[in-house]
Coordinates of N, CA and C in Angstrom, one line a residue:
X22 N 79.2 125.7 128.3 CA 80.6 124.8 128.2 C 81.8 125.6 128.2
X23 N 82.4 125.4 129.1 CA 84.0 126.2 129.2 C 84.3 125.9 128.1
X24 N 85.6 126.5 127.8 CA 86.7 126.4 126.9 C 87.2 125.2 126.5
X25 N 87.7 124.8 128.2 CA 88.4 123.3 128.2 C 87.0 122.4 127.7
X26 N 86.0 122.1 128.3 CA 85.1 121.2 127.9 C 85.3 121.6 126.4
X27 N 85.1 122.4 126.0 CA 84.5 122.4 124.5 C 85.9 121.8 123.2
X28 N 87.5 122.0 124.3 CA 88.3 121.6 123.5 C 88.2 120.1 123.8
X29 N 87.8 119.6 124.9 CA 87.9 118.1 125.1 C 87.1 117.6 124.3
X30 N 85.7 118.1 124.2 CA 84.9 117.6 122.8 C 85.7 117.5 121.8
X31 N 86.1 118.2 121.2 CA 86.4 118.7 119.8 C 87.7 117.3 119.7
X32 N 88.5 117.4 120.9 CA 89.5 116.4 120.7 C 89.0 115.0 120.5
X33 N 88.2 114.9 121.3 CA 87.2 113.4 121.6 C 86.9 113.1 119.9
X34 N 86.4 114.2 119.7 CA 85.5 113.8 118.1 C 86.4 113.6 117.2
X35 N 87.7 114.4 117.1 CA 88.8 113.9 116.1 C 89.6 112.7 116.8
X36 N 89.5 112.4 117.6 CA 90.3 110.9 118.2 C 89.2 109.9 117.7
X37 N 87.7 110.0 117.6 CA 87.0 109.1 117.5 C 87.1 108.8 115.7
X38 N 87.2 109.9 114.9 CA 87.1 109.9 113.7 C 88.5 109.0 113.3
X39 N 89.7 109.5 114.2 CA 91.3 108.7 113.7 C 90.8 107.1 114.1
X40 N 90.1 107.0 115.2 CA 89.9 105.4 115.2 C 89.3 104.8 114.0
X41 N 88.1 105.6 113.9 CA 87.3 105.0 112.7 C 88.3 104.9 111.6
X42 N 88.8 105.6 111.1 CA 90.0 105.8 109.9 C 90.6 104.4 109.9
X43 N 91.2 104.4 111.5 CA 92.2 102.9 111.5 C 91.4 101.9 111.3
X44 N 90.5 101.8 111.9 CA 89.7 100.9 111.8 C 89.1 100.1 110.4
X45 N 89.0 101.3 109.4 CA 88.5 100.9 108.2 C 89.9 100.5 107.5
X46 N 90.8 101.3 107.7 CA 92.1 100.7 107.2 C 92.5 99.2 107.9
X47 N 92.4 98.8 108.8 CA 92.5 97.3 109.3 C 91.8 96.7 108.6
X48 N 90.7 97.0 108.6 CA 89.6 96.1 108.0 C 90.0 95.9 106.3
X49 N 90.5 96.8 105.9 CA 91.0 96.5 104.4 C 92.3 95.8 104.2
X50 N 92.9 95.8 105.2 CA 94.4 95.2 105.6 C 93.8 93.5 105.8
X51 N 92.8 93.3 106.4 CA 92.6 92.1 106.7 C 92.0 91.5 105.5
X52 N 91.1 92.2 104.7 CA 90.7 91.5 103.5 C 91.5 91.3 102.5
X53 N 92.7 91.9 102.4 CA 94.0 91.9 101.5 C 94.5 90.4 101.9
X54 N 94.8 90.5 103.3 CA 95.4 89.1 103.5 C 94.7 88.0 103.2
X55 N 93.2 88.0 103.4 CA 92.3 87.3 103.5 C 92.3 86.4 102.0
X56 N 92.4 87.8 100.8 CA 92.1 87.7 99.4 C 93.6 87.0 99.4
X57 N 94.7 87.2 99.5 CA 96.1 86.6 99.3 C 96.0 85.3 99.8
X58 N 95.8 85.2 100.8 CA 95.7 83.8 101.4 C 94.8 82.5 100.5
X59 N 93.5 83.1 100.4 CA 93.0 82.3 99.4 C 93.3 81.8 98.3
X60 N 94.1 83.1 97.5 CA 95.1 83.0 96.0 C 96.3 81.8 96.4
X61 N 96.7 81.8 97.7 CA 97.9 81.0 97.7 C 97.5 79.6 98.1
X62 N 96.4 79.2 98.8 CA 95.6 78.3 98.8 C 94.9 77.2 97.5
X63 N 94.4 78.1 96.8 CA 94.4 77.9 95.3 C 95.6 77.0 94.4
X64 N 96.4 77.9 94.9 CA 97.7 77.2 93.8 C 98.4 76.2 94.5
X65 N 98.2 76.1 95.7 CA 98.9 75.0 96.6 C 97.9 73.8 96.1
X66 N 96.6 74.0 96.0 CA 95.8 73.0 95.6 C 96.3 72.8 94.4
X67 N 96.0 73.4 93.5 CA 96.3 73.1 92.1 C 97.8 72.7 91.8
X68 N 98.6 72.6 92.5 CA 100.0 72.3 92.8 C 99.8 70.9 93.0
X69 N 99.1 70.4 94.1 CA 99.1 69.1 94.5 C 98.3 68.3 93.6
X70 N 97.5 68.6 92.8 CA 96.5 68.1 92.0 C 97.0 67.2 90.8
X71 N 96.9 65.9 90.6 CA 97.1 65.2 89.8 C 96.5 65.3 88.1
X72 N 97.1 65.7 87.4 CA 96.4 65.8 86.1 C 96.5 64.4 85.5
X73 N 95.4 64.0 85.2 CA 95.1 62.6 84.5 C 95.0 62.8 82.8
X74 N 95.8 62.3 82.4 CA 95.8 62.0 81.0 C 97.2 61.1 80.5
X75 N 97.1 61.2 79.3 CA 98.3 60.0 78.7 C 99.3 60.8 79.1
X76 N 100.8 59.7 79.3 CA 102.0 60.5 79.7 C 102.9 60.9 78.9
X77 N 102.3 61.2 77.6 CA 103.3 61.2 76.7 C 104.5 62.5 76.5
X78 N 105.4 62.1 76.1 CA 106.5 63.5 76.6 C 106.2 64.8 76.4
X79 N 105.3 65.1 75.3 CA 104.8 66.5 75.0 C 103.6 66.7 76.2
X80 N 102.7 65.8 76.7 CA 102.1 66.2 78.0 C 103.1 66.1 79.2
X81 N 104.2 65.7 79.5 CA 104.9 65.4 80.4 C 105.7 67.1 80.6
X82 N 106.1 67.2 79.5 CA 106.6 68.6 79.2 C 105.8 69.7 79.7
X83 N 104.4 69.8 78.9 CA 103.4 70.6 79.5 C 103.2 70.6 81.0
X84 N 103.1 69.4 81.2 CA 102.8 69.4 83.1 C 104.3 70.1 83.4
X85 N 105.2 70.1 83.2 CA 106.4 70.4 83.6 C 106.4 72.1 83.8
X86 N 105.6 72.6 82.8 CA 106.0 74.1 82.4 C 104.8 74.9 83.1
X87 N 103.7 73.7 83.1 CA 102.6 74.3 84.1 C 102.8 74.1 85.8
X88 N 103.5 73.6 86.1 CA 104.1 73.5 87.3 C 105.1 74.5 87.6
X89 N 106.0 74.5 86.7 CA 107.0 75.6 87.0 C 106.6 76.7 87.2
X90 N 105.4 77.4 86.3 CA 104.6 78.6 86.5 C 104.1 78.6 87.8
X91 N 103.0 77.6 88.0 CA 102.6 77.6 89.3 C 103.2 77.9 90.5
X92 N 104.7 77.1 90.8 CA 105.6 77.4 91.9 C 106.3 78.7 91.7
X93 N 106.3 79.3 90.5 CA 106.5 81.0 90.7 C 105.5 81.7 91.1
X94 N 104.1 81.4 90.4 CA 103.1 82.3 90.7 C 102.8 82.1 92.6
X95 N 103.4 81.1 93.0 CA 103.2 80.7 94.7 C 104.1 81.5 95.3
X96 N 105.4 81.5 94.7 CA 106.5 82.5 95.3 C 105.8 84.0 95.3
X97 N 105.3 84.5 94.2 CA 105.2 86.0 94.2 C 104.0 86.0 95.1
X98 N 103.0 84.9 95.3 CA 101.9 85.2 96.3 C 102.5 85.2 97.9
X99 N 103.5 84.1 97.7 CA 104.0 84.4 99.1 C 104.8 85.6 99.7
X100 N 105.7 86.1 98.7 CA 106.2 87.3 98.9 C 105.3 88.5 99.1
X101 N 104.2 88.5 98.1 CA 102.9 89.5 98.7 C 102.3 89.3 99.8
X102 N 101.9 88.3 100.3 CA 101.3 87.7 101.2 C 102.4 88.2 102.9
X103 N 103.8 88.0 102.7 CA 104.5 88.5 103.7 C 104.4 89.9 103.9
X104 N 104.2 90.9 102.8 CA 104.2 92.2 102.8 C 103.0 92.5 103.1
X105 N 101.8 91.8 103.2 CA 100.3 92.3 103.5 C 100.2 92.1 105.1
X106 N 101.2 90.7 105.6 CA 101.0 90.7 106.8 C 101.9 92.0 107.8
X107 N 102.8 92.1 107.0 CA 103.6 93.3 107.7 C 102.6 94.3 107.6
X108 N 102.1 95.0 106.7 CA 101.0 95.7 106.9 C 100.1 95.8 107.7
X109 N 99.3 94.5 107.8 CA 98.3 94.3 108.8 C 98.7 94.5 110.2
X110 N 99.9 94.2 110.4 CA 100.7 94.3 111.6 C 100.9 95.7 112.1
X111 N 101.1 96.9 110.8 CA 101.2 98.0 111.3 C 100.0 98.8 111.3
X112 N 98.7 98.3 110.7 CA 97.6 98.5 110.8 C 97.0 98.1 112.3
X113 N 97.1 97.2 112.5 CA 96.9 96.8 114.2 C 97.3 97.9 114.9
X114 N 98.5 97.8 115.1 CA 99.3 98.8 115.9 C 98.6 100.3 116.0
X115 N 98.2 100.9 114.7 CA 97.8 101.9 114.8 C 96.3 102.0 115.3
X116 N 95.6 100.8 114.9 CA 94.2 101.0 115.4 C 94.4 100.7 116.9
X117 N 95.0 100.0 117.4 CA 95.3 100.1 119.2 C 95.8 101.2 119.5
X118 N 96.6 102.1 118.9 CA 97.2 103.3 119.5 C 95.9 103.9 119.5
X119 N 95.3 104.3 118.2 CA 94.0 105.5 117.9 C 93.2 105.1 119.2
X120 N 92.6 103.8 119.5 CA 91.7 103.3 120.5 C 92.2 103.7 121.9
X121 N 93.5 103.8 122.1 CA 94.0 104.1 123.4 C 93.8 105.7 123.7
X122 N 93.9 106.3 122.4 CA 94.1 107.7 122.5 C 92.5 108.3 122.9
X123 N 91.4 107.4 122.4 CA 89.9 107.6 122.5 C 89.8 107.7 123.7
X124 N 90.1 106.3 124.3 CA 90.2 106.2 125.7 C 90.4 106.9 126.7
X125 N 91.9 107.5 126.7 CA 92.4 108.2 127.5 C 91.4 109.9 127.2
X126 N 91.1 110.3 126.3 CA 90.3 111.6 125.9 C 89.1 111.5 126.6
X127 N 88.5 110.3 126.3 CA 87.0 110.1 127.1 C 87.2 110.2 128.7
X128 N 88.3 109.5 129.1 CA 88.5 109.4 130.7 C 88.7 110.9 130.9
X129 N 89.6 111.7 130.2 CA 89.5 113.0 130.8 C 88.5 113.8 130.5
X130 N 87.6 113.6 129.7 CA 86.4 114.5 129.4 C 85.3 113.9 130.3
X131 N 85.3 112.6 131.1 CA 84.4 112.2 132.1 C 84.7 112.9 133.2
X132 N 86.1 112.9 133.4 CA 86.7 113.3 134.9 C 86.3 114.9 134.7
X133 N 86.7 115.5 133.9 CA 86.0 116.9 133.5 C 84.7 117.4 134.0
X134 N 83.8 116.5 133.3 CA 82.3 116.5 133.6 C 81.7 116.5 135.3
X135 N 82.4 115.3 135.8 CA 82.0 115.2 137.0 C 82.8 116.2 138.0
X136 N 83.9 117.0 137.7 CA 84.7 117.8 138.5 C 83.5 119.1 138.1
X137 N 83.1 119.5 136.9 CA 82.3 120.4 136.6 C 80.9 120.5 137.5
X138 N 80.2 119.0 137.6 CA 78.9 118.7 138.2 C 79.2 118.8 139.9
X139 N 80.3 118.4 140.5 CA 80.5 118.8 141.8 C 80.9 120.2 141.8
X140 N 81.4 120.9 141.2 CA 81.6 122.3 141.3 C 80.3 123.2 141.4
X141 N 79.5 122.7 140.6 CA 78.2 123.3 140.3 C 77.3 123.2 141.6
X142 N 77.5 121.9 142.2 CA 76.6 121.4 143.3 C 77.1 121.8 144.7
X143 N 78.7 122.4 144.6 CA 79.0 122.8 145.8 C 78.7 124.2 145.8
X144 N 78.3 124.9 144.5 CA 78.2 126.3 144.2 C 76.7 126.3 144.9
X145 N 75.7 125.4 144.5 CA 74.4 125.5 144.7 C 74.3 125.4 146.3
X146 N 75.0 124.3 147.1 CA 75.0 124.0 148.3 C 75.4 125.1 149.2
X147 N 76.5 125.7 148.8 CA 76.9 127.3 149.3 C 76.0 128.4 149.4
X148 N 75.1 128.6 148.2 CA 74.2 129.4 148.2 C 73.2 129.2 149.3
X149 N 72.7 127.7 149.1 CA 71.6 127.4 150.1 C 71.7 127.3 151.3
X150 N 73.2 127.4 151.9 CA 73.7 127.7 153.1 C 73.7 128.8 153.6
X151 N 73.9 130.1 152.5 CA 74.2 131.4 152.9 C 72.8 131.7 153.2
X152 N 71.5 131.3 152.3 CA 70.6 131.8 152.6 C 69.9 131.1 153.9
X153 N 69.9 130.0 154.3 CA 69.3 129.6 155.6 C 70.5 130.1 156.4
X154 N 71.7 130.8 156.3 CA 72.0 131.5 157.5 C 72.2 132.8 157.6
X155 N 71.1 133.6 156.6 CA 71.0 135.3 156.6 C 69.5 134.8 157.1
X156 N 68.7 134.0 157.0 CA 67.3 133.7 157.5 C 66.4 134.1 156.4
X157 N 67.1 134.3 155.2 CA 66.0 134.7 153.9 C 65.4 133.3 153.7
X158 N 64.3 133.1 153.2 CA 63.6 131.9 152.9 C 63.8 131.7 151.5
X159 N 63.5 130.6 151.0 CA 63.8 129.9 150.0 C 62.3 130.0 149.3
X160 N 62.5 130.4 147.9 CA 61.2 130.7 147.1 C 60.7 128.9 147.1
X161 N 59.4 129.1 147.3 CA 58.6 128.2 147.4 C 58.0 127.6 146.2
X162 N 58.2 126.7 145.3 CA 57.4 126.3 144.2 C 56.1 125.8 144.3
X163 N 55.4 126.6 143.6 CA 53.8 126.0 143.4 C 53.5 124.9 142.8
X164 N 52.9 123.7 143.2 CA 52.5 123.0 142.7 C 50.9 122.3 142.4
X165 N 50.3 123.2 143.4 CA 49.0 122.8 143.4 C 48.0 123.6 142.6
X166 N 47.0 123.8 143.4 CA 46.0 124.4 142.8 C 45.9 125.9 143.2
X167 N 45.9 127.2 142.2 CA 45.4 128.3 142.7 C 44.5 129.0 142.6
X168 N 43.5 128.5 142.9 CA 42.1 128.9 142.8 C 41.9 129.7 143.9
X169 N 42.7 130.0 144.8 CA 42.4 130.9 146.2 C 41.6 130.5 147.1
X170 N 40.7 129.5 146.7 CA 39.4 129.1 147.6 C 40.2 128.0 148.7
X171 N 39.3 128.0 149.8 CA 39.8 126.9 150.8 C 38.8 125.7 150.6

């Protein structure tokens, strides 16, 4: 393999590693968003739920404090979810960029391999043409029986 082919293979492996890392980071960001959404949904459901019991002033006051706390928790989760969604968008963009780079390097490497194969075929054809033009015979490969008898 030539230096160019070696460099392309190395760059391709590095880009693939970067793509794997970006995919892992994207997966982690998606998991964090799903977790925050589940917490938010749970808080919303708890806020919607009617607590049954006697409506004494003490219980109404406790219910008010409980709902106030839930609304505060919901605001925190909404803020966190907003940050996580922004982070998810960044990670998705990084993953798309890494994927594009992998495809670009792979295309370059494939084109290099094709050019190299064509160059080798042309060199082989040139050698065969030179042998045919000079009157020399090509070595014959023996595939049969070498017993020497007829």
